[in-house]
mmCIF file of C-alpha atoms in Angstrom:
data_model
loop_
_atom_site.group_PDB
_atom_site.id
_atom_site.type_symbol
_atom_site.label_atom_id
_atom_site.label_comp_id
_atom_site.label_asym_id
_atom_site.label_seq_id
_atom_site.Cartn_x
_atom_site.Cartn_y
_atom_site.Cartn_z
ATOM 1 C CA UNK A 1 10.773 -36.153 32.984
ATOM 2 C CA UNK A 2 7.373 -35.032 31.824
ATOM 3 C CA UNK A 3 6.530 -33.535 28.674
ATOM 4 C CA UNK A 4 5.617 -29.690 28.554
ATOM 5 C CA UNK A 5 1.675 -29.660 27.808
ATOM 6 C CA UNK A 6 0.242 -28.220 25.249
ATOM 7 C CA UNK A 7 -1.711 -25.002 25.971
ATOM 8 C CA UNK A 8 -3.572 -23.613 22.497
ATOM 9 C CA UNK A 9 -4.976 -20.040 22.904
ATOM 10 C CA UNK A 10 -7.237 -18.888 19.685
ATOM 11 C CA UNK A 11 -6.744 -15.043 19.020
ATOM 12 C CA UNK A 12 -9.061 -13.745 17.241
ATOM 13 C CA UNK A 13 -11.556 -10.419 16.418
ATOM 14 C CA UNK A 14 -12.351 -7.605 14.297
ATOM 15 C CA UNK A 15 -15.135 -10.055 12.731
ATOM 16 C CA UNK A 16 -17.866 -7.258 12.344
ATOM 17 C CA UNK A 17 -21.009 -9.909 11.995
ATOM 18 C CA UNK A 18 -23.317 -8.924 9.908
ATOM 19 C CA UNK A 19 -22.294 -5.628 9.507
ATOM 20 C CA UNK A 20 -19.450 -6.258 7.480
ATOM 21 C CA UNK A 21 -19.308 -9.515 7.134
ATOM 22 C CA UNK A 22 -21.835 -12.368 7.054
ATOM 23 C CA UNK A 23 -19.608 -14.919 8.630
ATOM 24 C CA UNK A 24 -16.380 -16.078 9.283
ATOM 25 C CA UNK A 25 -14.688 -18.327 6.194
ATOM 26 C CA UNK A 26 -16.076 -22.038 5.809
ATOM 27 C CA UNK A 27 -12.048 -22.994 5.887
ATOM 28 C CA UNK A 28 -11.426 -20.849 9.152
ATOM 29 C CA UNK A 29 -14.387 -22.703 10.938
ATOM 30 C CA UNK A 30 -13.402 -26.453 9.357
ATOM 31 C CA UNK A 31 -9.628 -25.458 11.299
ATOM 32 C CA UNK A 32 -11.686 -24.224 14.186
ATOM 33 C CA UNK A 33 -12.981 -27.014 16.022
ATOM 34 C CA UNK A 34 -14.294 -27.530 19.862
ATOM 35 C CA UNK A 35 -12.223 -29.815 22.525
ATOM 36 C CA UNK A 36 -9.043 -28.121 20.889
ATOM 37 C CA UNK A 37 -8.555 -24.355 22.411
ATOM 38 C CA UNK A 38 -8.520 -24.317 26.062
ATOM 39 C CA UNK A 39 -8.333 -20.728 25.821
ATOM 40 C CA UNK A 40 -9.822 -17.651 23.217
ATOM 41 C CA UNK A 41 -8.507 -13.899 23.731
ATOM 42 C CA UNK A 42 -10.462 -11.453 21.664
ATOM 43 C CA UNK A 43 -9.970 -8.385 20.373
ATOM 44 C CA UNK A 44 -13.845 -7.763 20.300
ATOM 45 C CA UNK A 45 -15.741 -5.924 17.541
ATOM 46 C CA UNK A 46 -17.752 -9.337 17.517
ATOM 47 C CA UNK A 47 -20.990 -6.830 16.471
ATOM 48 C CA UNK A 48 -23.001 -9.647 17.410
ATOM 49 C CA UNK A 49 -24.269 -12.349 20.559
ATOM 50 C CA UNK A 50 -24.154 -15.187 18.364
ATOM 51 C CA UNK A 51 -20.161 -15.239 17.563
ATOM 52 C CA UNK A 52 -19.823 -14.923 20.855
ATOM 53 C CA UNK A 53 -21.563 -17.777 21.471
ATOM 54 C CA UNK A 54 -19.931 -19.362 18.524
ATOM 55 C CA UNK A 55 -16.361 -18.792 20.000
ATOM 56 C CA UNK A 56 -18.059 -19.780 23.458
ATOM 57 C CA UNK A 57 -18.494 -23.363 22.130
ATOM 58 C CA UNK A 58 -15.410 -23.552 20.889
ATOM 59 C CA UNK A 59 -13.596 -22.826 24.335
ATOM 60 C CA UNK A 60 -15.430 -22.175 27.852
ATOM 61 C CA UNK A 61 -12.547 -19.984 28.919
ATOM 62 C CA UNK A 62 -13.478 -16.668 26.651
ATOM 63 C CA UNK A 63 -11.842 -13.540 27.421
ATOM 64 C CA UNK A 64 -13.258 -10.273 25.427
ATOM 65 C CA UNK A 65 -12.763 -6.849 25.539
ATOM 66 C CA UNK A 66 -15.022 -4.387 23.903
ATOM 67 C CA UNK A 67 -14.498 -2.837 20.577
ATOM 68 C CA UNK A 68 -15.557 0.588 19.170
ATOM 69 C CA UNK A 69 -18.249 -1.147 17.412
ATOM 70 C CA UNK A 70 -19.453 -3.406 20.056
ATOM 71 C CA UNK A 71 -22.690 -2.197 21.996
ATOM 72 C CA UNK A 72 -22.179 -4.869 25.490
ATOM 73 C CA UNK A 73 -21.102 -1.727 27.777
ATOM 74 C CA UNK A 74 -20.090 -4.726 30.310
ATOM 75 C CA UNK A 75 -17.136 -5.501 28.245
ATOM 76 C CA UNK A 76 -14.267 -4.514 29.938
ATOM 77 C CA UNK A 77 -11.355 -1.968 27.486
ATOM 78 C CA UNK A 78 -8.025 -3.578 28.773
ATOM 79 C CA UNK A 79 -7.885 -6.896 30.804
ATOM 80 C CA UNK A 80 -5.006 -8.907 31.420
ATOM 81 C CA UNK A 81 -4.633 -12.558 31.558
ATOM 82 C CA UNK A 82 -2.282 -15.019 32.747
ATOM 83 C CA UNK A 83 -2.199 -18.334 31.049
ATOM 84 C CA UNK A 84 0.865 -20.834 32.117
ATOM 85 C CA UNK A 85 3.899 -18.375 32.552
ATOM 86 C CA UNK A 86 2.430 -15.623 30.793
ATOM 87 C CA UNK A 87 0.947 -12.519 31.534
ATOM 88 C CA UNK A 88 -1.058 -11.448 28.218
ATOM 89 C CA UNK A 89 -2.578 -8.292 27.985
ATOM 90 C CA UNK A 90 -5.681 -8.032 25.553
ATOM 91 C CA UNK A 91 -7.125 -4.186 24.362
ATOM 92 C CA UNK A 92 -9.240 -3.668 21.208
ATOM 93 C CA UNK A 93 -6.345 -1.113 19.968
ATOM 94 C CA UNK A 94 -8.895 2.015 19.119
ATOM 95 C CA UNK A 95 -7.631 3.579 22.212
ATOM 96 C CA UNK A 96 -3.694 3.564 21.075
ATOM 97 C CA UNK A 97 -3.104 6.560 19.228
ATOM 98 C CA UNK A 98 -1.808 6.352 16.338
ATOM 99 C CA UNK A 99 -3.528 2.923 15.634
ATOM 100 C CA UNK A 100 -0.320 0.052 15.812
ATOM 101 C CA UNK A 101 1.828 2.715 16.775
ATOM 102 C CA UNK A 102 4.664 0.504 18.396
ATOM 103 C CA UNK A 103 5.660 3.061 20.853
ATOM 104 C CA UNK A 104 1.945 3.531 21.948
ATOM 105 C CA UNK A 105 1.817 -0.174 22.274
ATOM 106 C CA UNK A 106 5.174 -0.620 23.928
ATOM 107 C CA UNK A 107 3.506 1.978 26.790
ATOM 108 C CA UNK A 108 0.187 -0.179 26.658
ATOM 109 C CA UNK A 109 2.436 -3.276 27.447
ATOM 110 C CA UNK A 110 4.706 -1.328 30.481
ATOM 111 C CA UNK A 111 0.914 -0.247 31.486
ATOM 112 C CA UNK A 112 -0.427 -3.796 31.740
ATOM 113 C CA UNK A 113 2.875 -5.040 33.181
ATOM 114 C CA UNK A 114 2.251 -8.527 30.376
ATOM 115 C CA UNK A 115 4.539 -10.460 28.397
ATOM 116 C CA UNK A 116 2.678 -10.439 25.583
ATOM 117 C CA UNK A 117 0.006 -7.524 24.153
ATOM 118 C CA UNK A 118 -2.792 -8.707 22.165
ATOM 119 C CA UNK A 119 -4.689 -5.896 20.187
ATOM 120 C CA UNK A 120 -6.450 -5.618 16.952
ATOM 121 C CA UNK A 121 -8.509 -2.582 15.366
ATOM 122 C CA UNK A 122 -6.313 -2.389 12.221
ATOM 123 C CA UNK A 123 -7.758 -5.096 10.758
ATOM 124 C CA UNK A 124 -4.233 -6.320 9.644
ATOM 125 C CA UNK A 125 -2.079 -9.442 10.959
ATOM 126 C CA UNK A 126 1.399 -8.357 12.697
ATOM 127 C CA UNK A 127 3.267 -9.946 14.922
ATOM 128 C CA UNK A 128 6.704 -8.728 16.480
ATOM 129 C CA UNK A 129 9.187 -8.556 19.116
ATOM 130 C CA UNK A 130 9.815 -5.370 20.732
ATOM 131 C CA UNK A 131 11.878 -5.153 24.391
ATOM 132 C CA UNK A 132 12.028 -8.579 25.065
ATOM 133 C CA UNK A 133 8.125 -8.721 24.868
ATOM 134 C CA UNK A 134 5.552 -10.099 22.196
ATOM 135 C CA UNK A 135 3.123 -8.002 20.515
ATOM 136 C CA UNK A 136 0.341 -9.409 18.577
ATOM 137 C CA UNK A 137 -2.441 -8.118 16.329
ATOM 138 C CA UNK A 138 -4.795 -11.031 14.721
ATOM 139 C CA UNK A 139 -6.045 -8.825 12.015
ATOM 140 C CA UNK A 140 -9.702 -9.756 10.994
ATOM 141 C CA UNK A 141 -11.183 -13.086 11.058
ATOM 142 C CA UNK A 142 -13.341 -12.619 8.667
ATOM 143 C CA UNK A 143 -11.417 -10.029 6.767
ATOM 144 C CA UNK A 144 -13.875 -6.956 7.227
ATOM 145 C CA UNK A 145 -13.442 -3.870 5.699
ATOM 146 C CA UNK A 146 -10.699 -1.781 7.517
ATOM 147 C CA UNK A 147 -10.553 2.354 7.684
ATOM 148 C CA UNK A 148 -6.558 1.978 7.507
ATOM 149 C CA UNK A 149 -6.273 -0.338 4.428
ATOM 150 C CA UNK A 150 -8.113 -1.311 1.550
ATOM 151 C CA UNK A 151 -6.238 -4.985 1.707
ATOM 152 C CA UNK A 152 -7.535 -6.851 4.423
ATOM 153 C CA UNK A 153 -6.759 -10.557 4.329
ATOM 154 C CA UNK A 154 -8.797 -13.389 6.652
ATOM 155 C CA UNK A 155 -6.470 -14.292 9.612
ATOM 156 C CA UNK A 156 -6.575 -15.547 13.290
ATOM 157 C CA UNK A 157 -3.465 -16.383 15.619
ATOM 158 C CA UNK A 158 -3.293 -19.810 17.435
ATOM 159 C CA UNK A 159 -0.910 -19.651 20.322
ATOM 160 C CA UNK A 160 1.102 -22.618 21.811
ATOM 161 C CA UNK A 161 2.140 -22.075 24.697
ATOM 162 C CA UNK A 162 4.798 -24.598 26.559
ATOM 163 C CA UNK A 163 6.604 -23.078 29.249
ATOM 164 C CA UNK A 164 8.318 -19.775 28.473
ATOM 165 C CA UNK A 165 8.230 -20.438 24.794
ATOM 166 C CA UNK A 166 4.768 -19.283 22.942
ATOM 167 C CA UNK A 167 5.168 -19.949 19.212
ATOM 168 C CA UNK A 168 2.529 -18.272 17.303
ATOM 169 C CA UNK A 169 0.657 -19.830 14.117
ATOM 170 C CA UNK A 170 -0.637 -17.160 12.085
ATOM 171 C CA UNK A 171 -3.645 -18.394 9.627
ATOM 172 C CA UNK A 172 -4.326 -15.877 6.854
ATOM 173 C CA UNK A 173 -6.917 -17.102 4.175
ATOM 174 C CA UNK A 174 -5.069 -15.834 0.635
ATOM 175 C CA UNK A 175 -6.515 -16.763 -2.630
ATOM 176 C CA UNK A 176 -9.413 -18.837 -0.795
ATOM 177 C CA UNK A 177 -6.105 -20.964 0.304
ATOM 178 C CA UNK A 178 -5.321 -20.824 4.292
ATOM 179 C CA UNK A 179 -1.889 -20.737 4.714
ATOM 180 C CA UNK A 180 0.019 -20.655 7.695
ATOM 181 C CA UNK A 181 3.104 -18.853 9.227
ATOM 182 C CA UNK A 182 5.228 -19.587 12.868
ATOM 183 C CA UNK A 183 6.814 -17.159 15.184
ATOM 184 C CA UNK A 184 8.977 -18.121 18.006
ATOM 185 C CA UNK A 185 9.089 -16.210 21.283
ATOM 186 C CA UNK A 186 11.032 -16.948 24.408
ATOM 187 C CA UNK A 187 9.857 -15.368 27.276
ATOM 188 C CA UNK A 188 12.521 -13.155 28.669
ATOM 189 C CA UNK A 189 13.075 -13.733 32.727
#
């Protein structure tokens, strides 16, 4: 029998370069290395061509949708992606109201019809189960000044995905030390 294969998805946004931030940490981009993502999902709020070029060269299959502070109209709000056995469904989060609400989420995910919703906004890492499904929220890459909290640390999510299990690696830069945290989900049939 064959081996699963190894399927690493970056998620990432909420980066706000150079607005409010001049770039993302030098121990985020020493972790971040091309040939090593086959996929990113981004939760936009990029603010700027050049990390998307950045995250470009890190993985040719990019999938962005626009945040409240991006100005590239072609950007699509919602879009929904399907990557091995999932269906993930990626939104920048400033259109659920109230901002994380689970419940608002929970309908964003029945909307999308996904396994797992990615969105961001909040500027704040979470990850949880909720009806069998996964919900995500990266927090800020570069840990950018958030209108819901004044404690925003660094963090991305790196998914691996191996048949219907995804286990999540959360990266969260604390006391200029990354440290790391796993989540295991089993997708639900």
């Amino acid at each position: 029998f064959a081996a699963a294969t190894m399927v690493l998805v970056l998620v990432i946004g909420d980066m706000h370069i150079p607005f409010r931030a001049g770039d993302l940490p030098p121990k985020f981009k020493t972790l971040l290395v091309p040939n090593k993502i086959q996929h990113i999902l981004c939760t936009g709020n990029l603010c700027s061509r050049e990390v998307q070029d950045y995250l470009r060269g890190l993985a040719a299959d990019l999938h962005i949708v626009r945040g409240d502070f991006d100005d590239n109209a072609s950007l699509p709000d919602t879009r929904v992606v399907t990557i091995g056995q999932f269906r993930i469904g990626l939104c920048h989060g400033h259109q659920i109201v109230p901002w994380g609400s689970p419940d608002a989420l929970g309908s964003l995910q029945r909307q999308l019809d996904c396994d797992i919703v990615v969105t961001g906004h909040t500027h704040v890492f979470k990850a949880y189960e909720q009806d069998g499904k996964l919900f995500i929220n990266p927090g800020s890459a570069t840990g950018a000044l958030s209108t819901v909290t004044s404690e925003t640390l660094p963090s991305f999510v790196l998914i691996d995905l191996q048949g219907t299990t995804a286990t999540t690696y959360v990266y969260e830069l604390v006391d200029g030390e990354v440290r790391v945290k796993k989540i295991d989900y089993q997708k639900v049939a």
